[in-house]
C-alpha positions as semicolon CSV with decimal commas, in nm:
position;residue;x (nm);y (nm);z (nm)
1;X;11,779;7,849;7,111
2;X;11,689;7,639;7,395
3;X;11,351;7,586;7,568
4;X;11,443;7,808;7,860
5;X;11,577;8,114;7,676
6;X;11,228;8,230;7,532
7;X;11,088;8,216;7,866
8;X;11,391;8,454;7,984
9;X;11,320;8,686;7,756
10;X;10,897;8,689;7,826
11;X;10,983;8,666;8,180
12;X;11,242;9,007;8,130
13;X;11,021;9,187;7,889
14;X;10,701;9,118;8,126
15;X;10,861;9,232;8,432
16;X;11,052;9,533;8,236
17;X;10,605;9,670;8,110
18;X;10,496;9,595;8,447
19;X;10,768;9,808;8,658
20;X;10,745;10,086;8,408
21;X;10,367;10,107;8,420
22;X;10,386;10,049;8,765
23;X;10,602;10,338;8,840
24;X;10,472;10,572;8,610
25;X;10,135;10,551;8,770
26;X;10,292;10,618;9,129
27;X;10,503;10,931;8,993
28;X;10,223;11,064;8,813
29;X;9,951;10,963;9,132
30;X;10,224;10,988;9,441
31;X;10,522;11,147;9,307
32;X;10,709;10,854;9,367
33;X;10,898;10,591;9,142
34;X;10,841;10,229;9,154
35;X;11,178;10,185;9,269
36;X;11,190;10,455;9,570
37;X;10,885;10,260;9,698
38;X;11,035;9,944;9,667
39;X;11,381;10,078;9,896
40;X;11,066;10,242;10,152
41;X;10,902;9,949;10,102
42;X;11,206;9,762;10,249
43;X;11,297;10,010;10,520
44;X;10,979;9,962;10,659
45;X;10,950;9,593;10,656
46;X;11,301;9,505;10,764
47;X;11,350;9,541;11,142
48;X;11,667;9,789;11,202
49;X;11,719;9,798;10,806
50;X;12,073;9,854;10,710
51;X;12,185;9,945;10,352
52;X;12,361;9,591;10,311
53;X;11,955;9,462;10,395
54;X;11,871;9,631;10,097
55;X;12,131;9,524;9,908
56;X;12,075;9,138;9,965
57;X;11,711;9,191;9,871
58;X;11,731;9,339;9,545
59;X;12,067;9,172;9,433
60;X;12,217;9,580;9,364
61;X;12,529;9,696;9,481
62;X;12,642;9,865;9,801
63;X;12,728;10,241;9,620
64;X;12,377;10,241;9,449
65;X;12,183;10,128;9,729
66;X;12,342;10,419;9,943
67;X;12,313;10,678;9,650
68;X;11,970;10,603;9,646
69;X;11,911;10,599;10,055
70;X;12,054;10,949;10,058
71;X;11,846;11,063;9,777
72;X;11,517;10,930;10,008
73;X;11,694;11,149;10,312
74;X;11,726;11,430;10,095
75;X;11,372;11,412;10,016
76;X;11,257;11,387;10,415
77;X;11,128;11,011;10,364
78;X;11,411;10,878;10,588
79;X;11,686;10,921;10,830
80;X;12,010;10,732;10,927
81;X;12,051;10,663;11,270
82;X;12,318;10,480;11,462
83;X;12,294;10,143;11,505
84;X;12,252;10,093;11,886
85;X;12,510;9,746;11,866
86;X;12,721;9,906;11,591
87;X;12,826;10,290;11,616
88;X;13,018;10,244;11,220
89;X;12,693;10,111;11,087
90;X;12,321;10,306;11,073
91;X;11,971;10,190;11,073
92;X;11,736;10,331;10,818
93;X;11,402;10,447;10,936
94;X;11,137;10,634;10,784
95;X;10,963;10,978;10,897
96;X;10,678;11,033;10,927
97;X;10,606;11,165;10,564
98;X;10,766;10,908;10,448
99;X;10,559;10,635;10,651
100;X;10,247;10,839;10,478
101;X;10,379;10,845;10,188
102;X;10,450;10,444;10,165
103;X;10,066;10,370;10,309
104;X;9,917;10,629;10,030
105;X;10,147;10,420;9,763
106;X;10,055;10,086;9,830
107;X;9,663;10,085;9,739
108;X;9,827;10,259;9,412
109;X;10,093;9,961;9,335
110;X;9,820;9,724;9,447
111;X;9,549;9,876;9,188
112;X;9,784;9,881;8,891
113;X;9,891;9,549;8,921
114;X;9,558;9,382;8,978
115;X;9,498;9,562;8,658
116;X;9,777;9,485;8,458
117;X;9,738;9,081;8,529
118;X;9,368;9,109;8,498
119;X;9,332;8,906;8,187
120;X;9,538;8,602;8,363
121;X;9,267;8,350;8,580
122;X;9,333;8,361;8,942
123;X;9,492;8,021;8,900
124;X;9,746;8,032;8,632
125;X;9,894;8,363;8,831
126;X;9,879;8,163;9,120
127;X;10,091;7,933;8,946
128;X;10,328;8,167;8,830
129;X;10,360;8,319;9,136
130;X;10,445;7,973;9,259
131;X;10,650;7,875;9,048
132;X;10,861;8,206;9,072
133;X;10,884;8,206;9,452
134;X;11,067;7,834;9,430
135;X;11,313;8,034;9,130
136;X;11,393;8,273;9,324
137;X;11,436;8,089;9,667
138;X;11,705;7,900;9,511
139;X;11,879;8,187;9,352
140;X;11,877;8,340;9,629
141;X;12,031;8,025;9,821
142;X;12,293;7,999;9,586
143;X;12,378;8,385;9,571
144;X;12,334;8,400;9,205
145;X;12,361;8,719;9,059
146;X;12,407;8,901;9,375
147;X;12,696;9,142;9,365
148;X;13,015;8,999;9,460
149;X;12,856;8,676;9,475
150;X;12,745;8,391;9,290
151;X;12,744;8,347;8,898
């Protein structure tokens, strides 16, 4: 096994705890998973979010990214609306009870992460943290493991 692969798998199995803590704590606090807040999340940061946004952000394909989107419009925490440059496309924006929804969320997501990482100093997450952004950037750059993309 090489030196990389164990880190993979810490790195997978970390991540894997974290979301599903994470998300139970939202659904049982919010009534919310960890991965509808993530697509509100999105729609609220991205200026005139489109579903192909969301896609390129979370590396998931087109179908499940919509599936999910109408799931949050069934559930009143969204709405399609034309795009004003491009009638075949829509913008995503969030209602109000979603908007509330999202701002009651984030203190929650925030709490149970700061305790989950708790026993790690300040300055080895910080380093993780780092050290993960520059991973990802070039991932990212290179369009690995984005659908219909990169290796």
């Amino acid at each position: 096994m090489s030196h990389v692969t164990p880190i993979f798998i810490d790195l997978v199995r970390v991540e894997t705890r974290l979301y599903n803590a994470v998300s139970a704590r939202l659904r049982a606090e919010r009534g919310l998973g960890l991965g509808q807040f993530e697509f509100l999340d999105i729609i609220d940061r991205v200026p005139e979010c489109r579903v192909l946004d969301i896609v390129g952000e979370l590396a998931i394909t087109v179908g499940a990214v919509s599936k999910a989107v109408d799931r949050l419009v069934a559930a009143g925490w969204c709405v399609r609306v034309a795009h004003p440059q491009d009638r075949r496309s829509s913008v995503l924006r969030l209602t109000s009870e979603g908007e509330r929804l999202l701002t009651a969320s984030r203190p929650v997501v925030e709490d149970e992460l700061a305790s989950l990482t708790a026993a790690v100093p300040p300055g080895d997450l910080a380093r993780v943290a780092a050290t993960l952004a520059t991973l990802r950037a070039n991932l990212e750059a290179g369009r690995h493991g984005q659908p219909g993309g990169g290796s």
